[in-house]
Amino acid sequence: MLNLNQPVNSTGTANEEVYKILIYDKFCQNILSPLIHVKDLRKHGVTLYFLIDKERKPVHDVPAVYFIQPTQSNIQRVIADASRSLYDSFHLNFSSSIPRPLLEDLASGTLSSDSIDRIAKVHDQYLEFVTLEDNLFSLAQKYCYMHLNDPSAGDKEIEEIIERIVNGLFCVLATLAVVPIIRCPRGGAAEMVASALDQKLRDHLFSKNNLFSEGGNFVSSFQRPILCIFDRNFELSVGIQHDFRYRPLVHDVLGLKLNRLSVPGEKGGTKSYELDSSDPFWAANGSLEFPEVAVEIETQLNKYKKDVDEVNRRTGGTDGAEFDGTDLIGNTKHLMNAVNSLPELTERKQVIDKHTNIATVLLGEIKERSLDSYAKKENDMLVRGGIDRNELLGVLKGKGDKMDKLRFAIIYLISSETINLSEVEAVETALRESEVDTSAFQYVKKIKSLNVSLASANSASRSNIVDWAEKLYGQSLSAVTAGVKNLLASDRQLALTRTVEALMEGKPNPEIDSYLVFDPRAPKSSSGTSSSHLKGPFKEAIVFMIGGGNYMEYGSLQELVQHQQPVRHVIYGTTEILTGSEFVDQLSSLGQKMGLGSSVAASSTH
């Protein structure tokens, strides 16, 4: 794209001789931000870059590369830029397929201002997603969970959200150039997305300019990957609980956004850091528990000091020795080696300093809010299915901010198999004493109590109950209280990870036998049922979570594939990456919309 949509040369960069300008909108800036740095733009001949809605001066004789979403306002802006002849030629790249009416607007607008010859190319790039790591993407679609579960949402709004999610997933598949086999649980948003995506892929496979005709660049093109779609309600607890591993901690506590975060510096002010796969420490230790990370930082620092001493020793010569020319050649060699190893040592020192700073700030927060005990107790609750009452109230009256306590209380609700009313009231009182807005707690309680009463009434006709609950409640409740067994097995494997493992295995398994199958390449009649050629095991999977994902799930899935032979590959994606607090804020909004909650002023961060 930066090479004006010409193939790049062998070094992977565009032609530097052609200077160009890059124009993007806010959404596409977020797509570019984790992928390319300013210094990389220079390599591709990009000298200036602007947001599309900023006022810009004309730059003649220079082509402009636009990377924007196909929206009415962006199209009008392009027409205005072209009619003012701001640039020599316009290379338009849309993040997803531009709808026909907008394309016609663009044509008629540039025709009427006699600037149509300035438009050099129009490309659909199918890049409407943010790639955070090699195996992690987000569609950057905000508040999906809230909108999809909003009891007042009409069919039209729900359909629009589903369509946006399907478009985003289509872009991911078009970029990977694969048509997967789609699996999802019955009912709810997951089934809606799966069947709409199936239809979109079918329609596309019939069209002339098919994006999927080539073999694709997935690891093994002989076998198609499996796309597993889930809804956040499948495993609500993971979106809320505290985790004590490095990557989830950094995200949850320090607010890692688009692989960047800011922490307070030593001498006041703030420091900004990038954390992505180019940082070897982050890549290697992101999934370790925090104390192990602290030890690892110490180990790296000692190793660094040892290497520096070694360089000094080699180049400093021996003390007090007479200098006779014989050792000159040896010394020169050492000096050359030392000079060559300096950049690498400096880089290592920067990485160590960066993580020392981040860990120090994290440690402060952990001590102040006793996050380690939250993580441990929540995990115990989910494994054991409950907690001692005194311990429960002790936590709620102890350290931690309002949000920590609220999250703890919600995990208590989710993990209890039955609702003990007196305990729940005690929890609510404790929350109110800490001035916590309890709407999220009330919301989960409402769903839980509805489900428990329905399930105990008639467990045999589960599906009728769900239908009835949907009529009554306007949403799918099937999974919120699948209860503890579904949450965390004793070996700490998330339900999502277990299910994905079973789906990749492709063997009969009671947990997944009811899952739907869509194969966009198969004749329509067989869709939704399992057929023989869909049997696993699958080497590659794309796991997609509707309504917000997090680094805890991502880490769990990556651990799954590391321990397996033969090697497998899992990509994790979600509508948006959420911290526990951001997710609970959405639950609070739902509680408020349903008129639940307390009179205490909301402590949400909006």
Coordinates of C-alpha atoms in Angstrom, one line a residue:
M1 CA 0.0 0.0 0.0
L2 CA 2.8 2.4 0.9
N3 CA 4.5 1.6 -2.4
L4 CA 1.4 2.9 -4.3
N5 CA 0.1 -0.7 -4.4
Q6 CA 3.0 -1.9 -6.5
P7 CA 4.9 -5.1 -5.4
V8 CA 7.7 -4.2 -2.9
N9 CA 11.3 -4.9 -3.7
S10 CA 13.3 -7.7 -2.2
T11 CA 14.2 -6.0 1.0
G12 CA 10.5 -5.6 1.8
T13 CA 10.5 -1.8 1.5
A14 CA 8.8 0.5 -0.9
N15 CA 10.7 2.5 -3.5
E16 CA 12.4 5.3 -1.4
E17 CA 12.8 7.5 -4.4
V18 CA 9.1 8.3 -4.6
Y19 CA 8.2 10.7 -1.8
K20 CA 4.6 10.5 -0.7
I21 CA 2.2 11.7 1.9
L22 CA 0.1 9.4 4.1
I23 CA -3.4 10.4 5.1
Y24 CA -5.5 8.3 7.5
D25 CA -8.5 8.6 9.8
K26 CA -8.6 7.8 13.5
F27 CA -9.7 4.2 13.1
C28 CA -6.9 3.4 10.5
Q29 CA -4.4 5.2 12.6
N30 CA -5.1 2.6 15.3
I31 CA -4.6 -0.2 12.7
L32 CA -1.3 1.2 11.7
S33 CA 0.0 2.1 15.1
P34 CA 1.0 -1.3 16.4
L35 CA 2.4 -2.4 13.0
I36 CA 4.6 0.4 11.8
H37 CA 6.8 3.1 13.5
V38 CA 7.6 6.5 12.2
K39 CA 11.1 5.5 11.3
D40 CA 9.7 2.7 9.2
L41 CA 7.5 5.2 7.3
R42 CA 10.6 7.0 6.3
K43 CA 12.0 3.8 4.8
H44 CA 8.9 3.6 2.6
G45 CA 9.4 7.2 1.4
V46 CA 6.6 8.6 3.5
T47 CA 7.7 12.1 4.4
L48 CA 4.5 13.6 6.0
Y49 CA 1.5 12.0 7.6
F50 CA -1.8 13.6 8.7
L51 CA -5.2 12.8 10.0
I52 CA -7.8 13.3 7.3
D53 CA -9.9 15.8 9.3
K54 CA -7.0 18.1 10.0
E55 CA -6.6 21.3 7.9
R56 CA -3.8 20.6 5.4
K57 CA -1.8 22.7 3.0
P58 CA -1.3 21.8 -0.7
V59 CA 1.8 19.8 -1.5
H60 CA 2.2 19.8 -5.3
D61 CA 3.9 17.1 -7.4
V62 CA 3.6 14.5 -4.6
P63 CA 1.3 11.5 -4.6
A64 CA -0.9 11.0 -1.5
V65 CA -1.8 7.5 0.0
Y66 CA -5.1 7.6 1.8
F67 CA -5.9 4.8 4.3
I68 CA -9.5 5.4 5.6
Q69 CA -12.8 3.8 6.4
P70 CA -15.4 3.9 3.7
T71 CA -17.7 6.5 5.4
Q72 CA -19.8 9.3 3.9
S73 CA -17.7 12.0 5.8
N74 CA -14.4 10.6 4.6
I75 CA -15.6 10.4 1.0
Q76 CA -16.7 14.0 1.1
R77 CA -13.3 15.0 2.5
V78 CA -11.5 13.2 -0.3
I79 CA -13.7 14.9 -2.9
A80 CA -12.9 18.3 -1.3
D81 CA -9.1 17.5 -1.2
A82 CA -9.2 16.4 -4.9
S83 CA -11.1 19.5 -6.0
R84 CA -8.6 21.8 -4.3
S85 CA -5.8 19.8 -6.0
L86 CA -4.0 19.4 -2.7
Y87 CA -1.8 16.6 -4.1
D88 CA -0.5 15.4 -7.5
S89 CA -2.4 12.0 -7.4
F90 CA -4.7 10.2 -4.9
H91 CA -4.2 6.5 -4.1
L92 CA -7.3 5.6 -2.1
N93 CA -7.2 2.5 0.2
F94 CA -10.3 1.7 2.1
S95 CA -10.1 -0.4 5.2
S96 CA -13.0 -2.6 4.1
S97 CA -15.0 -3.0 0.9
I98 CA -16.5 0.4 -0.2
P99 CA -20.2 0.2 -0.7
R100 CA -21.5 0.9 -4.2
P101 CA -23.4 4.1 -3.3
L102 CA -20.3 5.7 -1.8
L103 CA -18.2 4.8 -4.8
E104 CA -20.8 6.5 -7.0
D105 CA -20.7 9.6 -4.7
L106 CA -16.9 9.6 -5.1
A107 CA -17.2 9.4 -8.9
S108 CA -19.8 12.1 -9.3
G109 CA -18.2 14.4 -6.7
T110 CA -14.8 14.3 -8.4
L111 CA -16.4 14.5 -11.9
S112 CA -18.3 17.7 -11.0
S113 CA -15.2 19.4 -9.6
D114 CA -13.2 18.1 -12.7
S115 CA -10.6 16.4 -10.5
I116 CA -11.4 12.7 -11.4
D117 CA -8.1 12.3 -13.2
R118 CA -6.3 12.9 -10.0
I119 CA -7.7 9.7 -8.5
A120 CA -5.0 7.2 -9.4
K121 CA -6.3 4.1 -7.7
V122 CA -9.1 2.8 -5.5
H123 CA -8.4 -0.3 -3.4
D124 CA -10.4 -2.3 -0.9
Q125 CA -7.7 -3.5 1.5
Y126 CA -9.8 -5.6 3.8
L127 CA -7.9 -4.5 6.9
E128 CA -10.6 -3.5 9.3
F129 CA -8.9 -5.0 12.3
V130 CA -6.1 -4.2 14.6
T131 CA -3.2 -6.7 14.8
L132 CA -1.6 -6.5 18.3
E133 CA 0.6 -9.6 18.0
D134 CA 1.2 -12.3 15.5
N135 CA -1.6 -14.3 17.0
L136 CA -3.8 -11.6 18.5
F137 CA -6.2 -9.3 16.7
S138 CA -9.1 -7.0 17.8
L139 CA -11.9 -5.5 15.6
A140 CA -11.8 -2.4 17.8
Q141 CA -15.6 -2.3 18.0
K142 CA -16.5 -0.7 21.3
Y143 CA -19.3 -1.7 23.7
C144 CA -20.4 -4.8 21.8
Y145 CA -21.3 -6.7 24.9
M146 CA -23.5 -3.9 26.2
H147 CA -25.3 -3.3 22.9
L148 CA -25.9 -7.0 22.2
N149 CA -27.2 -7.7 25.7
D150 CA -29.2 -4.5 26.0
P151 CA -32.9 -5.5 26.6
S152 CA -34.1 -2.4 24.8
A153 CA -32.1 -3.0 21.7
G154 CA -34.2 -3.5 18.6
D155 CA -33.6 -6.1 15.9
K156 CA -32.2 -3.5 13.5
E157 CA -29.5 -2.4 16.0
I158 CA -28.5 -6.0 16.8
E159 CA -28.3 -6.8 13.0
E160 CA -26.1 -3.8 12.4
I161 CA -23.7 -4.9 15.2
I162 CA -23.6 -8.5 13.9
E163 CA -23.0 -7.1 10.4
R164 CA -20.0 -5.0 11.6
I165 CA -18.5 -8.0 13.4
V166 CA -19.0 -10.2 10.3
N167 CA -17.3 -7.6 8.1
G168 CA -14.4 -7.4 10.5
L169 CA -14.0 -11.2 10.5
F170 CA -14.3 -11.3 6.7
C171 CA -11.3 -8.9 6.5
V172 CA -9.3 -11.1 8.8
L173 CA -10.0 -14.2 6.7
A174 CA -9.4 -12.3 3.4
T175 CA -6.0 -11.2 4.8
L176 CA -5.1 -14.8 5.7
A177 CA -6.7 -15.9 2.4
V178 CA -8.4 -18.9 4.0
V179 CA -12.0 -20.1 4.1
P180 CA -12.3 -21.9 7.4
I181 CA -14.8 -24.4 8.8
I182 CA -16.9 -22.5 11.3
R183 CA -18.0 -24.0 14.6
C184 CA -20.1 -22.3 17.3
P185 CA -22.4 -23.1 20.2
R186 CA -26.2 -22.9 19.4
G187 CA -28.1 -19.7 20.1
G188 CA -27.1 -16.2 20.9
A189 CA -24.7 -13.8 19.1
A190 CA -22.2 -16.6 18.2
E191 CA -24.7 -18.4 16.0
M192 CA -25.9 -15.1 14.4
V193 CA -22.3 -14.2 13.5
A194 CA -21.5 -17.7 12.3
S195 CA -24.4 -18.0 9.9
A196 CA -24.1 -14.4 8.6
L197 CA -20.3 -15.0 8.0
D198 CA -21.1 -18.3 6.3
Q199 CA -23.5 -16.5 4.0
K200 CA -21.1 -13.7 3.2
L201 CA -18.3 -16.1 2.4
R202 CA -20.6 -18.2 0.1
D203 CA -21.7 -15.1 -1.8
H204 CA -18.1 -14.0 -2.1
L205 CA -16.9 -17.4 -3.4
F206 CA -19.4 -17.1 -6.2
S207 CA -18.2 -13.7 -7.3
K208 CA -15.7 -13.3 -10.1
N209 CA -12.8 -11.5 -8.3
N210 CA -12.6 -14.1 -5.5
L211 CA -10.0 -13.2 -2.7
F212 CA -9.7 -16.8 -1.7
S213 CA -8.7 -18.5 -5.0
E214 CA -5.0 -18.8 -4.2
G215 CA -3.7 -21.4 -1.7
G216 CA -3.3 -18.8 1.1
N217 CA -0.3 -18.2 3.3
F218 CA -1.3 -20.2 6.3
V219 CA 1.2 -22.7 7.5
S220 CA -0.2 -25.7 5.7
S221 CA -2.4 -24.9 2.8
F222 CA -3.6 -28.5 2.4
Q223 CA -5.9 -28.3 5.4
R224 CA -8.3 -25.6 6.2
P225 CA -8.3 -24.0 9.6
I226 CA -11.3 -24.1 12.0
L227 CA -12.9 -20.8 13.2
C228 CA -14.5 -21.2 16.6
I229 CA -16.9 -18.3 17.5
F230 CA -18.0 -17.7 21.1
D231 CA -20.0 -15.1 23.0
R232 CA -18.7 -13.5 26.1
N233 CA -21.5 -15.1 28.1
F234 CA -19.9 -18.5 27.4
E235 CA -17.4 -17.7 30.2
L236 CA -18.3 -14.5 31.9
S237 CA -15.8 -14.8 34.8
V238 CA -12.7 -14.5 32.6
G239 CA -13.7 -11.0 31.6
I240 CA -14.0 -9.9 35.3
Q241 CA -11.4 -11.8 37.4
H242 CA -8.0 -10.6 38.5
D243 CA -5.0 -12.5 37.0
F244 CA -1.5 -12.5 38.4
R245 CA 0.4 -13.1 35.2
Y246 CA 2.6 -10.4 33.7
R247 CA 0.8 -9.7 30.5
P248 CA -2.8 -9.6 31.9
L249 CA -1.5 -7.6 34.9
V250 CA 0.2 -4.9 32.7
H251 CA -3.0 -4.7 30.7
D252 CA -5.5 -4.7 33.5
V253 CA -3.6 -2.5 36.0
L254 CA -1.6 -0.1 33.8
G255 CA -4.0 0.0 30.8
L256 CA -1.9 -1.3 27.9
K257 CA -3.6 0.1 24.7
L258 CA -2.5 -0.7 21.2
N259 CA 0.7 -2.2 22.6
R260 CA 1.6 1.1 24.3
L261 CA 1.5 2.2 27.9
S262 CA 2.5 5.2 30.1
V263 CA 3.9 4.8 33.6
P264 CA 5.1 7.4 36.1
G265 CA 8.8 8.0 35.7
E266 CA 11.3 8.1 38.5
K267 CA 11.8 11.8 38.5
G268 CA 8.2 12.8 38.0
G269 CA 6.5 13.0 34.6
T270 CA 5.5 9.9 32.7
K271 CA 7.3 7.5 30.5
S272 CA 5.8 5.8 27.5
Y273 CA 6.7 2.3 26.4
E274 CA 6.0 0.0 23.6
L275 CA 5.4 -3.7 24.4
D276 CA 5.2 -5.9 21.4
S277 CA 6.9 -8.9 19.8
S278 CA 10.0 -6.8 19.1
D279 CA 10.6 -6.7 22.8
P280 CA 12.3 -10.1 23.6
F281 CA 11.6 -9.9 27.3
W282 CA 7.9 -9.3 26.8
A283 CA 7.6 -12.0 24.3
A284 CA 9.3 -14.6 26.5
N285 CA 7.9 -13.7 29.9
G286 CA 4.5 -12.3 29.3
S287 CA 2.8 -15.5 30.5
L288 CA 4.7 -15.9 33.7
E289 CA 3.3 -15.0 37.2
F290 CA 4.5 -11.7 38.4
P291 CA 7.0 -12.9 41.1
E292 CA 8.7 -15.1 38.4
V293 CA 9.0 -12.0 36.2
A294 CA 10.7 -10.1 38.9
V295 CA 13.2 -12.9 39.4
E296 CA 13.8 -13.0 35.6
I297 CA 14.5 -9.2 35.5
E298 CA 17.1 -9.7 38.2
T299 CA 18.7 -12.6 36.3
Q300 CA 18.9 -10.6 33.1
L301 CA 20.4 -7.7 34.9
N302 CA 23.2 -9.8 36.5
K303 CA 23.9 -11.4 33.1
Y304 CA 24.1 -8.0 31.5
K305 CA 26.6 -6.8 34.2
K306 CA 28.7 -9.9 33.7
D307 CA 28.9 -9.3 30.0
V308 CA 29.9 -5.7 30.5
D309 CA 32.6 -6.7 32.9
E310 CA 33.8 -9.3 30.4
V311 CA 34.1 -6.6 27.7
N312 CA 36.0 -4.3 30.1
R313 CA 38.3 -7.0 31.1
R314 CA 39.1 -8.0 27.5
T315 CA 39.7 -4.5 26.3
G316 CA 41.4 -3.0 29.4
G317 CA 44.6 -5.0 29.0
T318 CA 46.4 -6.6 31.9
D319 CA 47.3 -4.4 34.8
G320 CA 50.9 -3.1 35.0
A321 CA 52.1 -5.2 32.1
E322 CA 54.8 -3.8 29.9
F323 CA 53.5 -3.0 26.4
D324 CA 55.3 -4.8 23.7
G325 CA 53.8 -5.1 20.2
T326 CA 53.2 -8.8 20.4
D327 CA 49.7 -8.6 21.9
L328 CA 48.7 -5.8 19.6
I329 CA 46.8 -8.0 17.2
G330 CA 45.0 -9.8 20.0
N331 CA 44.0 -6.5 21.5
T332 CA 42.7 -5.1 18.3
K333 CA 40.5 -8.2 17.8
H334 CA 39.1 -7.8 21.3
L335 CA 38.5 -4.1 20.6
M336 CA 36.6 -4.9 17.4
N337 CA 34.5 -7.5 19.2
A338 CA 33.8 -5.0 22.0
V339 CA 32.7 -2.3 19.6
N340 CA 30.5 -4.7 17.8
S341 CA 28.8 -5.9 21.0
L342 CA 28.1 -2.4 22.3
P343 CA 24.8 -1.8 20.4
E344 CA 23.5 -5.1 21.5
L345 CA 24.4 -4.5 25.2
T346 CA 22.8 -1.0 25.1
E347 CA 19.6 -2.5 23.7
R348 CA 19.6 -5.1 26.4
K349 CA 20.0 -2.5 29.1
Q350 CA 17.1 -0.5 27.7
V351 CA 14.8 -3.5 27.8
I352 CA 15.9 -4.3 31.4
D353 CA 15.4 -0.7 32.5
K354 CA 12.0 -0.6 30.8
H355 CA 10.7 -3.7 32.5
T356 CA 12.3 -2.7 35.9
N357 CA 10.2 0.5 35.7
I358 CA 7.0 -1.3 34.7
A359 CA 7.5 -4.0 37.4
T360 CA 8.2 -1.3 40.1
V361 CA 4.9 0.5 39.3
L362 CA 3.0 -2.8 39.2
L363 CA 4.5 -3.8 42.5
G364 CA 3.3 -0.6 44.1
E365 CA -0.3 -1.2 42.8
I366 CA -0.2 -4.9 43.9
K367 CA 0.8 -4.0 47.4
E368 CA -1.6 -1.1 47.7
R369 CA -4.6 -3.1 46.4
S370 CA -3.4 -6.6 47.5
L371 CA -4.1 -7.8 43.9
D372 CA -2.2 -11.1 44.6
S373 CA -4.8 -12.1 47.2
Y374 CA -7.7 -11.1 44.9
A375 CA -6.3 -13.3 42.1
K376 CA -5.7 -16.2 44.4
K377 CA -9.1 -16.0 46.2
E378 CA -11.1 -15.6 43.0
N379 CA -9.3 -18.6 41.5
D380 CA -10.0 -20.6 44.6
M381 CA -13.7 -19.6 44.5
L382 CA -14.0 -20.7 40.9
V383 CA -12.3 -24.0 41.5
R384 CA -14.1 -24.8 44.8
G385 CA -17.4 -23.2 44.0
G386 CA -17.6 -21.0 47.0
I387 CA -15.8 -19.2 49.8
D388 CA -16.0 -18.9 53.6
R389 CA -18.3 -16.1 54.6
N390 CA -15.9 -14.3 56.9
E391 CA -13.2 -14.5 54.3
L392 CA -15.6 -13.1 51.7
L393 CA -16.6 -10.1 53.8
G394 CA -13.0 -9.6 55.0
V395 CA -11.9 -9.1 51.4
L396 CA -14.7 -6.6 50.7
K397 CA -13.8 -4.6 53.8
G398 CA -10.1 -4.8 53.2
K399 CA -7.7 -3.3 50.7
G400 CA -8.4 -2.6 47.0
D401 CA -10.3 0.0 45.1
K402 CA -14.1 0.1 44.5
M403 CA -13.7 -1.7 41.2
D404 CA -11.6 -4.5 42.7
K405 CA -14.3 -5.2 45.3
L406 CA -17.1 -5.1 42.8
R407 CA -15.2 -7.6 40.5
F408 CA -14.6 -9.9 43.5
A409 CA -18.2 -9.8 44.5
I410 CA -19.4 -10.7 40.9
I411 CA -16.9 -13.6 40.8
Y412 CA -18.4 -14.8 44.1
L413 CA -21.9 -14.7 42.5
I414 CA -20.7 -16.6 39.3
S415 CA -18.9 -19.2 41.3
S416 CA -21.6 -20.1 43.8
E417 CA -23.7 -23.0 42.6
T418 CA -26.7 -21.8 44.7
I419 CA -27.5 -18.3 45.8
N420 CA -27.4 -17.9 49.6
L421 CA -29.7 -14.8 50.1
S422 CA -28.3 -13.8 53.5
E423 CA -24.8 -13.9 52.2
V424 CA -25.6 -12.0 49.1
E425 CA -27.3 -9.3 51.2
A426 CA -24.2 -9.1 53.4
V427 CA -22.1 -8.7 50.3
E428 CA -24.4 -5.9 49.0
T429 CA -24.2 -4.1 52.3
A430 CA -20.4 -4.4 52.4
L431 CA -20.3 -2.9 48.8
R432 CA -22.5 0.0 49.7
E433 CA -20.4 0.7 52.8
S434 CA -17.4 1.1 50.4
E435 CA -19.6 3.4 48.2
V436 CA -19.5 1.0 45.3
D437 CA -22.2 1.3 42.5
T438 CA -23.8 -2.2 42.6
S439 CA -25.6 -2.1 39.3
A440 CA -23.3 -4.6 37.7
F441 CA -23.6 -7.0 40.7
Q442 CA -27.4 -6.7 40.5
Y443 CA -27.4 -7.4 36.8
V444 CA -25.3 -10.6 37.2
K445 CA -27.5 -11.6 40.2
K446 CA -30.7 -11.1 38.1
I447 CA -29.4 -13.3 35.2
K448 CA -28.1 -15.9 37.7
S449 CA -31.3 -16.2 39.7
L450 CA -33.4 -16.4 36.5
N451 CA -31.2 -19.2 35.2
V452 CA -31.0 -21.1 38.5
S453 CA -34.8 -21.1 38.9
L454 CA -35.3 -22.1 35.3
A455 CA -32.7 -24.8 35.3
S456 CA -34.0 -26.4 38.5
A457 CA -37.6 -26.2 37.3
N458 CA -37.0 -28.4 34.4
S459 CA -33.5 -29.4 33.4
A460 CA -34.7 -31.8 30.7
S461 CA -36.2 -29.2 28.3
R462 CA -33.3 -26.9 28.6
S463 CA -33.8 -25.5 25.1
N464 CA -37.5 -24.6 25.7
I465 CA -36.4 -22.8 28.9
V466 CA -33.8 -20.8 27.0
D467 CA -36.4 -19.9 24.4
W468 CA -38.7 -18.8 27.2
A469 CA -36.0 -16.9 28.9
E470 CA -35.2 -15.1 25.6
K471 CA -38.8 -14.1 25.2
L472 CA -39.0 -12.9 28.8
Y473 CA -35.6 -11.3 28.8
G474 CA -34.6 -10.6 25.2
Q475 CA -31.3 -12.4 25.3
S476 CA -29.6 -15.7 25.4
L477 CA -28.8 -16.9 28.9
S478 CA -27.7 -20.3 28.1
A479 CA -24.1 -20.0 29.3
V480 CA -23.9 -17.5 32.1
T481 CA -24.6 -20.0 34.7
A482 CA -23.2 -23.1 33.2
G483 CA -21.9 -23.0 36.7
V484 CA -18.6 -23.8 38.2
K485 CA -17.8 -27.0 36.4
N486 CA -17.6 -25.1 33.2
L487 CA -15.4 -22.4 34.7
L488 CA -12.1 -23.6 35.7
A489 CA -11.0 -27.2 36.1
S490 CA -8.5 -27.9 38.8
D491 CA -5.6 -27.7 36.4
R492 CA -6.4 -24.0 35.7
Q493 CA -7.5 -24.6 32.1
L494 CA -10.2 -22.2 31.0
A495 CA -13.5 -23.6 29.7
L496 CA -12.8 -21.7 26.4
T497 CA -9.4 -23.4 26.1
R498 CA -10.9 -26.8 26.8
T499 CA -13.6 -26.4 24.3
V500 CA -11.2 -25.1 21.6
E501 CA -8.9 -28.1 22.2
A502 CA -11.9 -30.5 21.8
L503 CA -13.0 -28.7 18.6
M504 CA -9.5 -28.9 17.2
E505 CA -9.3 -32.6 18.1
G506 CA -12.5 -33.2 16.2
K507 CA -13.4 -36.4 18.1
P508 CA -16.9 -37.0 19.4
N509 CA -17.2 -35.2 22.8
P510 CA -20.4 -34.6 24.7
E511 CA -19.3 -31.0 25.4
I512 CA -19.2 -30.0 21.8
D513 CA -21.5 -32.5 20.0
S514 CA -24.3 -29.9 19.9
Y515 CA -22.1 -27.2 18.3
L516 CA -23.1 -26.1 14.9
V517 CA -20.9 -26.5 11.8
F518 CA -20.8 -24.2 8.8
D519 CA -18.7 -24.9 5.8
P520 CA -18.9 -22.1 3.3
R521 CA -17.4 -24.3 0.6
A522 CA -19.9 -27.1 1.0
P523 CA -23.4 -27.2 -0.7
K524 CA -25.9 -25.2 1.3
S525 CA -28.0 -28.2 2.3
S526 CA -25.4 -29.8 4.5
S527 CA -24.6 -26.6 6.5
G528 CA -25.3 -26.6 10.2
T529 CA -24.8 -30.4 10.4
S530 CA -21.6 -32.3 10.8
S531 CA -20.3 -34.2 7.8
S532 CA -17.4 -36.6 7.4
H533 CA -14.8 -34.3 5.7
L534 CA -14.9 -31.9 8.7
K535 CA -13.3 -34.3 11.0
G536 CA -10.1 -33.1 12.7
P537 CA -7.6 -33.0 14.0
F538 CA -7.1 -29.4 12.9
K539 CA -3.6 -27.9 12.9
E540 CA -4.8 -24.3 12.9
A541 CA -7.6 -22.5 14.7
I542 CA -8.9 -19.0 14.8
V543 CA -10.8 -18.4 18.1
F544 CA -13.1 -15.4 18.1
M545 CA -14.8 -13.9 21.2
I546 CA -17.8 -11.6 20.7
G547 CA -18.3 -9.0 23.4
G548 CA -14.7 -8.4 24.6
G549 CA -11.6 -10.5 25.1
N550 CA -8.6 -10.2 27.3
Y551 CA -4.9 -11.2 27.7
M552 CA -5.9 -14.0 30.1
E553 CA -7.8 -15.9 27.4
Y554 CA -5.1 -15.2 24.9
G555 CA -2.4 -16.5 27.2
S556 CA -4.4 -19.6 28.0
L557 CA -4.8 -20.5 24.3
Q558 CA -1.1 -19.9 23.5
E559 CA -0.2 -22.2 26.4
L560 CA -2.4 -24.9 25.0
V561 CA -0.6 -25.0 21.7
Q562 CA 2.9 -24.8 23.2
H563 CA 2.5 -28.1 25.0
Q564 CA 1.2 -30.0 22.0
Q565 CA 2.7 -32.3 19.5
P566 CA 2.5 -32.0 16.5
V567 CA 2.7 -28.2 16.6
R568 CA -0.5 -26.3 16.3
H569 CA -1.3 -22.7 15.7
V570 CA -4.1 -20.7 17.4
I571 CA -5.0 -17.1 16.5
Y572 CA -7.2 -15.3 19.1
G573 CA -9.4 -12.4 18.2
T574 CA -12.2 -10.4 19.8
T575 CA -14.5 -7.4 19.2
E576 CA -12.4 -5.4 21.6
I577 CA -9.7 -6.1 24.2
L578 CA -11.1 -5.1 27.6
T579 CA -9.7 -4.8 31.1
G580 CA -11.8 -6.2 34.0
S581 CA -12.9 -2.7 34.9
E582 CA -13.9 -1.8 31.3
F583 CA -16.0 -5.0 31.1
V584 CA -17.7 -4.4 34.5
D585 CA -18.5 -0.8 33.4
Q586 CA -20.5 -2.4 30.5
L587 CA -22.3 -4.7 33.0
S588 CA -23.0 -1.6 35.2
S589 CA -24.6 0.2 32.2
L590 CA -26.8 -2.8 31.5
G591 CA -27.8 -2.9 35.2
Q592 CA -28.7 0.7 35.1
K593 CA -30.7 0.3 31.8
M594 CA -32.7 -2.3 33.6
G595 CA -33.3 -0.1 36.6
L596 CA -31.2 -2.2 38.9
G597 CA -28.4 -0.9 41.2
S598 CA -27.9 1.4 44.1
S599 CA -28.5 5.0 44.6
V600 CA -24.8 5.6 45.2
A601 CA -23.2 7.7 42.5
A602 CA -21.6 5.6 39.9
S603 CA -17.9 5.2 40.2
S604 CA -17.5 4.2 36.6
T605 CA -14.7 5.8 34.6
H606 CA -16.7 7.1 31.7

